[in-house]
Amino acid sequence: MALEMDKPATDLVPDPLPEGMREITLRVGPGGGRTQRFVGRPLADGRKVTSEGSESVQVFLSRKGKLVVHRHFLDWTDFARATRNAAEERKDEYLTVRKGSDQSDLSLMTEWLKGFGGWREFLHLGKDGYGDFTVDIVDSPGELRDLVPAKVHRIVADALENPAAQVLDI
């Protein structure tokens, strides 16, 4: 497809996004191995930790006015199993590196440890690459009530009913 040279450059640029809107990519499915994208803006988020696991909830407002609920649930038993397996793998690597260095020169060990950004990476857990990720889409705050914690619902309701910023003439 050839571009028309007679058209002004503004016709080639897509419409700007509404204020505060951006492209959002959410992980979905077991382990978050798939993604879903849409245009929207964040409204609220919350976290709940119980004896069974941890749940993170985010709510977004889509460009078309829908409420998008993104949930990440992590079962503690799954997390413990993944951590145990990863630690066993790292133990073998550690022993191999340890055999290659002696007490006076720990540079091999130091270089090996520098390769990890944090404990999740150290245990091969990646960035929350475990647990279940879901997306629900609803039309109104009333439908949202049963999907999110009460505090998150209050924040969303307030964000939808009130302007983000007010100029007071005082």
PDB file of C-alpha atoms in Angstrom:
ATOM      1  CA  MET A   1       0.000   0.000   0.000  1.00  0.00           C
ATOM      2  CA  ALA A   2       1.536   3.313  -1.075  1.00  0.00           C
ATOM      3  CA  LEU A   3       1.215   6.453   1.020  1.00  0.00           C
ATOM      4  CA  GLU A   4      -0.461   9.397  -0.609  1.00  0.00           C
ATOM      5  CA  MET A   5       2.015  12.239  -0.728  1.00  0.00           C
ATOM      6  CA  ASP A   6      -0.711  14.880  -1.054  1.00  0.00           C
ATOM      7  CA  LYS A   7      -2.248  14.108   2.351  1.00  0.00           C
ATOM      8  CA  PRO A   8      -1.133  16.217   5.311  1.00  0.00           C
ATOM      9  CA  ALA A   9       0.996  14.359   7.866  1.00  0.00           C
ATOM     10  CA  THR A  10      -1.762  14.664  10.500  1.00  0.00           C
ATOM     11  CA  ASP A  11      -3.950  12.231   8.528  1.00  0.00           C
ATOM     12  CA  LEU A  12      -1.289   9.543   8.928  1.00  0.00           C
ATOM     13  CA  VAL A  13      -1.105   9.810  12.734  1.00  0.00           C
ATOM     14  CA  PRO A  14      -3.726   7.823  14.702  1.00  0.00           C
ATOM     15  CA  ASP A  15      -6.122   9.684  16.976  1.00  0.00           C
ATOM     16  CA  PRO A  16      -4.558  10.477  20.323  1.00  0.00           C
ATOM     17  CA  LEU A  17      -5.681   8.415  23.298  1.00  0.00           C
ATOM     18  CA  PRO A  18      -8.091  10.003  25.790  1.00  0.00           C
ATOM     19  CA  GLU A  19      -6.393  11.586  28.803  1.00  0.00           C
ATOM     20  CA  GLY A  20      -4.847   9.042  31.148  1.00  0.00           C
ATOM     21  CA  MET A  21      -5.488   6.154  28.749  1.00  0.00           C
ATOM     22  CA  ARG A  22      -2.717   3.878  27.535  1.00  0.00           C
ATOM     23  CA  GLU A  23      -2.279   0.405  26.136  1.00  0.00           C
ATOM     24  CA  ILE A  24      -2.440  -2.138  28.967  1.00  0.00           C
ATOM     25  CA  THR A  25      -1.181  -5.704  28.674  1.00  0.00           C
ATOM     26  CA  LEU A  26      -2.419  -8.255  31.209  1.00  0.00           C
ATOM     27  CA  ARG A  27      -1.157 -11.774  31.800  1.00  0.00           C
ATOM     28  CA  VAL A  28      -3.822 -14.501  31.786  1.00  0.00           C
ATOM     29  CA  GLY A  29      -4.113 -18.239  32.340  1.00  0.00           C
ATOM     30  CA  PRO A  30      -2.169 -20.665  34.516  1.00  0.00           C
ATOM     31  CA  GLY A  31       1.269 -19.179  35.145  1.00  0.00           C
ATOM     32  CA  GLY A  32       0.344 -16.060  33.169  1.00  0.00           C
ATOM     33  CA  GLY A  33       1.720 -17.514  29.949  1.00  0.00           C
ATOM     34  CA  ARG A  34      -0.718 -15.645  27.686  1.00  0.00           C
ATOM     35  CA  THR A  35      -1.553 -11.936  27.413  1.00  0.00           C
ATOM     36  CA  GLN A  36      -4.561  -9.771  26.622  1.00  0.00           C
ATOM     37  CA  ARG A  37      -4.287  -6.104  25.604  1.00  0.00           C
ATOM     38  CA  PHE A  38      -6.675  -3.171  25.614  1.00  0.00           C
ATOM     39  CA  VAL A  39      -6.666   0.606  25.940  1.00  0.00           C
ATOM     40  CA  GLY A  40      -7.617   1.910  29.366  1.00  0.00           C
ATOM     41  CA  ARG A  41      -6.453   3.431  32.606  1.00  0.00           C
ATOM     42  CA  PRO A  42      -5.909   1.996  36.084  1.00  0.00           C
ATOM     43  CA  LEU A  43      -8.529   2.810  38.719  1.00  0.00           C
ATOM     44  CA  ALA A  44      -7.636   0.740  41.798  1.00  0.00           C
ATOM     45  CA  ASP A  45      -5.695  -2.223  43.088  1.00  0.00           C
ATOM     46  CA  GLY A  46      -5.609  -4.317  46.224  1.00  0.00           C
ATOM     47  CA  ARG A  47      -4.073  -7.405  47.761  1.00  0.00           C
ATOM     48  CA  LYS A  48      -5.476 -10.019  50.091  1.00  0.00           C
ATOM     49  CA  VAL A  49      -3.341 -12.616  51.884  1.00  0.00           C
ATOM     50  CA  THR A  50      -4.912 -15.646  53.553  1.00  0.00           C
ATOM     51  CA  SER A  51      -3.704 -18.988  54.862  1.00  0.00           C
ATOM     52  CA  GLU A  52      -4.517 -20.499  51.426  1.00  0.00           C
ATOM     53  CA  GLY A  53      -2.656 -17.979  49.304  1.00  0.00           C
ATOM     54  CA  SER A  54      -2.321 -14.440  48.042  1.00  0.00           C
ATOM     55  CA  GLU A  55      -4.641 -12.603  45.651  1.00  0.00           C
ATOM     56  CA  SER A  56      -3.806  -9.407  43.817  1.00  0.00           C
ATOM     57  CA  VAL A  57      -6.657  -7.486  42.144  1.00  0.00           C
ATOM     58  CA  GLN A  58      -6.413  -4.576  39.710  1.00  0.00           C
ATOM     59  CA  VAL A  59      -9.336  -2.685  38.175  1.00  0.00           C
ATOM     60  CA  PHE A  60      -9.070  -0.678  34.956  1.00  0.00           C
ATOM     61  CA  LEU A  61     -11.490   1.516  33.020  1.00  0.00           C
ATOM     62  CA  SER A  62     -11.450   0.651  29.301  1.00  0.00           C
ATOM     63  CA  ARG A  63     -11.684   3.190  26.505  1.00  0.00           C
ATOM     64  CA  LYS A  64     -15.299   2.074  25.909  1.00  0.00           C
ATOM     65  CA  GLY A  65     -16.281   2.466  29.586  1.00  0.00           C
ATOM     66  CA  LYS A  66     -16.080  -1.190  30.662  1.00  0.00           C
ATOM     67  CA  LEU A  67     -14.521  -2.185  33.979  1.00  0.00           C
ATOM     68  CA  VAL A  68     -11.710  -4.712  33.609  1.00  0.00           C
ATOM     69  CA  VAL A  69     -10.797  -6.815  36.651  1.00  0.00           C
ATOM     70  CA  HIS A  70      -7.371  -8.487  36.551  1.00  0.00           C
ATOM     71  CA  ARG A  71      -6.778 -11.058  39.269  1.00  0.00           C
ATOM     72  CA  HIS A  72      -3.622 -13.021  40.172  1.00  0.00           C
ATOM     73  CA  PHE A  73      -4.116 -15.839  42.689  1.00  0.00           C
ATOM     74  CA  LEU A  74      -1.125 -17.651  44.138  1.00  0.00           C
ATOM     75  CA  ASP A  75      -1.759 -20.865  46.076  1.00  0.00           C
ATOM     76  CA  TRP A  76       0.878 -21.254  48.821  1.00  0.00           C
ATOM     77  CA  THR A  77       1.263 -24.996  48.147  1.00  0.00           C
ATOM     78  CA  ASP A  78       2.078 -24.338  44.467  1.00  0.00           C
ATOM     79  CA  PHE A  79       4.540 -21.632  45.454  1.00  0.00           C
ATOM     80  CA  ALA A  80       6.252 -23.885  48.019  1.00  0.00           C
ATOM     81  CA  ARG A  81       6.583 -26.697  45.465  1.00  0.00           C
ATOM     82  CA  ALA A  82       8.061 -24.355  42.823  1.00  0.00           C
ATOM     83  CA  THR A  83      10.494 -22.904  45.353  1.00  0.00           C
ATOM     84  CA  ARG A  84      11.644 -26.369  46.490  1.00  0.00           C
ATOM     85  CA  ASN A  85      12.224 -27.552  42.922  1.00  0.00           C
ATOM     86  CA  ALA A  86      14.103 -24.393  41.951  1.00  0.00           C
ATOM     87  CA  ALA A  87      16.258 -24.537  45.077  1.00  0.00           C
ATOM     88  CA  GLU A  88      17.277 -28.108  44.221  1.00  0.00           C
ATOM     89  CA  GLU A  89      18.329 -27.018  40.726  1.00  0.00           C
ATOM     90  CA  ARG A  90      20.347 -24.108  42.108  1.00  0.00           C
ATOM     91  CA  LYS A  91      21.993 -26.359  44.702  1.00  0.00           C
ATOM     92  CA  ASP A  92      23.611 -28.426  41.920  1.00  0.00           C
ATOM     93  CA  GLU A  93      24.814 -25.240  40.170  1.00  0.00           C
ATOM     94  CA  TYR A  94      26.195 -23.929  43.459  1.00  0.00           C
ATOM     95  CA  LEU A  95      28.136 -27.128  44.136  1.00  0.00           C
ATOM     96  CA  THR A  96      29.635 -27.080  40.640  1.00  0.00           C
ATOM     97  CA  VAL A  97      30.758 -23.453  40.982  1.00  0.00           C
ATOM     98  CA  ARG A  98      31.997 -24.049  44.525  1.00  0.00           C
ATOM     99  CA  LYS A  99      34.185 -26.963  43.357  1.00  0.00           C
ATOM    100  CA  GLY A 100      35.747 -24.674  40.721  1.00  0.00           C
ATOM    101  CA  SER A 101      36.879 -22.062  43.242  1.00  0.00           C
ATOM    102  CA  ASP A 102      39.046 -22.293  46.321  1.00  0.00           C
ATOM    103  CA  GLN A 103      38.929 -20.440  49.649  1.00  0.00           C
ATOM    104  CA  SER A 104      41.489 -17.833  48.537  1.00  0.00           C
ATOM    105  CA  ASP A 105      39.747 -17.001  45.260  1.00  0.00           C
ATOM    106  CA  LEU A 106      35.958 -16.730  45.399  1.00  0.00           C
ATOM    107  CA  SER A 107      35.673 -14.828  42.089  1.00  0.00           C
ATOM    108  CA  LEU A 108      33.797 -17.690  40.386  1.00  0.00           C
ATOM    109  CA  MET A 109      31.273 -17.734  43.226  1.00  0.00           C
ATOM    110  CA  THR A 110      30.966 -13.946  43.190  1.00  0.00           C
ATOM    111  CA  GLU A 111      30.371 -13.855  39.426  1.00  0.00           C
ATOM    112  CA  TRP A 112      27.744 -16.602  39.719  1.00  0.00           C
ATOM    113  CA  LEU A 113      25.855 -14.687  42.415  1.00  0.00           C
ATOM    114  CA  LYS A 114      26.020 -11.393  40.456  1.00  0.00           C
ATOM    115  CA  GLY A 115      23.897 -13.000  37.748  1.00  0.00           C
ATOM    116  CA  PHE A 116      20.770 -12.900  39.909  1.00  0.00           C
ATOM    117  CA  GLY A 117      18.614  -9.825  40.345  1.00  0.00           C
ATOM    118  CA  GLY A 118      16.686 -11.097  43.366  1.00  0.00           C
ATOM    119  CA  TRP A 119      15.421 -14.162  45.162  1.00  0.00           C
ATOM    120  CA  ARG A 120      12.723 -14.910  42.552  1.00  0.00           C
ATOM    121  CA  GLU A 121      15.240 -14.923  39.738  1.00  0.00           C
ATOM    122  CA  PHE A 122      17.674 -16.891  41.897  1.00  0.00           C
ATOM    123  CA  LEU A 123      15.033 -19.609  42.277  1.00  0.00           C
ATOM    124  CA  HIS A 124      14.003 -19.508  38.584  1.00  0.00           C
ATOM    125  CA  LEU A 125      10.580 -18.153  39.521  1.00  0.00           C
ATOM    126  CA  GLY A 126      10.698 -15.208  37.121  1.00  0.00           C
ATOM    127  CA  LYS A 127       8.321 -12.311  37.616  1.00  0.00           C
ATOM    128  CA  ASP A 128       5.257 -13.929  39.167  1.00  0.00           C
ATOM    129  CA  GLY A 129       5.324 -16.723  36.581  1.00  0.00           C
ATOM    130  CA  TYR A 130       3.255 -18.932  38.828  1.00  0.00           C
ATOM    131  CA  GLY A 131      -0.307 -18.880  40.064  1.00  0.00           C
ATOM    132  CA  ASP A 132      -3.497 -18.237  38.103  1.00  0.00           C
ATOM    133  CA  PHE A 133      -4.258 -15.012  36.233  1.00  0.00           C
ATOM    134  CA  THR A 134      -7.821 -14.091  35.197  1.00  0.00           C
ATOM    135  CA  VAL A 135      -9.573 -11.182  33.500  1.00  0.00           C
ATOM    136  CA  ASP A 136     -13.265 -10.320  33.994  1.00  0.00           C
ATOM    137  CA  ILE A 137     -15.057  -7.525  32.147  1.00  0.00           C
ATOM    138  CA  VAL A 138     -18.194  -5.898  33.569  1.00  0.00           C
ATOM    139  CA  ASP A 139     -20.396  -2.973  32.575  1.00  0.00           C
ATOM    140  CA  SER A 140     -21.062  -1.275  35.909  1.00  0.00           C
ATOM    141  CA  PRO A 141     -19.723  -0.764  39.428  1.00  0.00           C
ATOM    142  CA  GLY A 142     -22.707  -2.771  40.732  1.00  0.00           C
ATOM    143  CA  GLU A 143     -21.485  -5.854  38.848  1.00  0.00           C
ATOM    144  CA  LEU A 144     -18.026  -5.231  40.257  1.00  0.00           C
ATOM    145  CA  ARG A 145     -19.139  -5.540  43.901  1.00  0.00           C
ATOM    146  CA  ASP A 146     -18.902  -9.357  44.076  1.00  0.00           C
ATOM    147  CA  LEU A 147     -15.607  -9.537  42.160  1.00  0.00           C
ATOM    148  CA  VAL A 148     -13.347  -7.307  44.240  1.00  0.00           C
ATOM    149  CA  PRO A 149     -12.675  -6.539  47.920  1.00  0.00           C
ATOM    150  CA  ALA A 150     -14.890  -3.831  49.444  1.00  0.00           C
ATOM    151  CA  LYS A 151     -12.038  -1.307  49.677  1.00  0.00           C
ATOM    152  CA  VAL A 152     -11.207  -1.680  45.976  1.00  0.00           C
ATOM    153  CA  HIS A 153     -14.912  -1.286  45.117  1.00  0.00           C
ATOM    154  CA  ARG A 154     -15.085   1.966  47.132  1.00  0.00           C
ATOM    155  CA  ILE A 155     -12.002   3.345  45.345  1.00  0.00           C
ATOM    156  CA  VAL A 156     -13.435   2.487  41.902  1.00  0.00           C
ATOM    157  CA  ALA A 157     -16.842   3.992  42.750  1.00  0.00           C
ATOM    158  CA  ASP A 158     -15.174   7.194  43.959  1.00  0.00           C
ATOM    159  CA  ALA A 159     -12.943   7.414  40.865  1.00  0.00           C
ATOM    160  CA  LEU A 160     -15.967   7.022  38.567  1.00  0.00           C
ATOM    161  CA  GLU A 161     -18.181   9.526  40.432  1.00  0.00           C
ATOM    162  CA  ASN A 162     -15.638  12.286  41.025  1.00  0.00           C
ATOM    163  CA  PRO A 163     -13.173  14.091  38.789  1.00  0.00           C
ATOM    164  CA  ALA A 164      -9.522  13.140  39.212  1.00  0.00           C
ATOM    165  CA  ALA A 165      -8.619  16.772  39.896  1.00  0.00           C
ATOM    166  CA  GLN A 166     -10.643  19.830  40.851  1.00  0.00           C
ATOM    167  CA  VAL A 167      -9.748  23.474  40.615  1.00  0.00           C
ATOM    168  CA  LEU A 168     -11.198  25.327  43.588  1.00  0.00           C
ATOM    169  CA  ASP A 169     -12.115  28.983  43.135  1.00  0.00           C
ATOM    170  CA  ILE A 170     -11.408  30.057  46.680  1.00  0.00           C
TER     171      ILE A 170
END
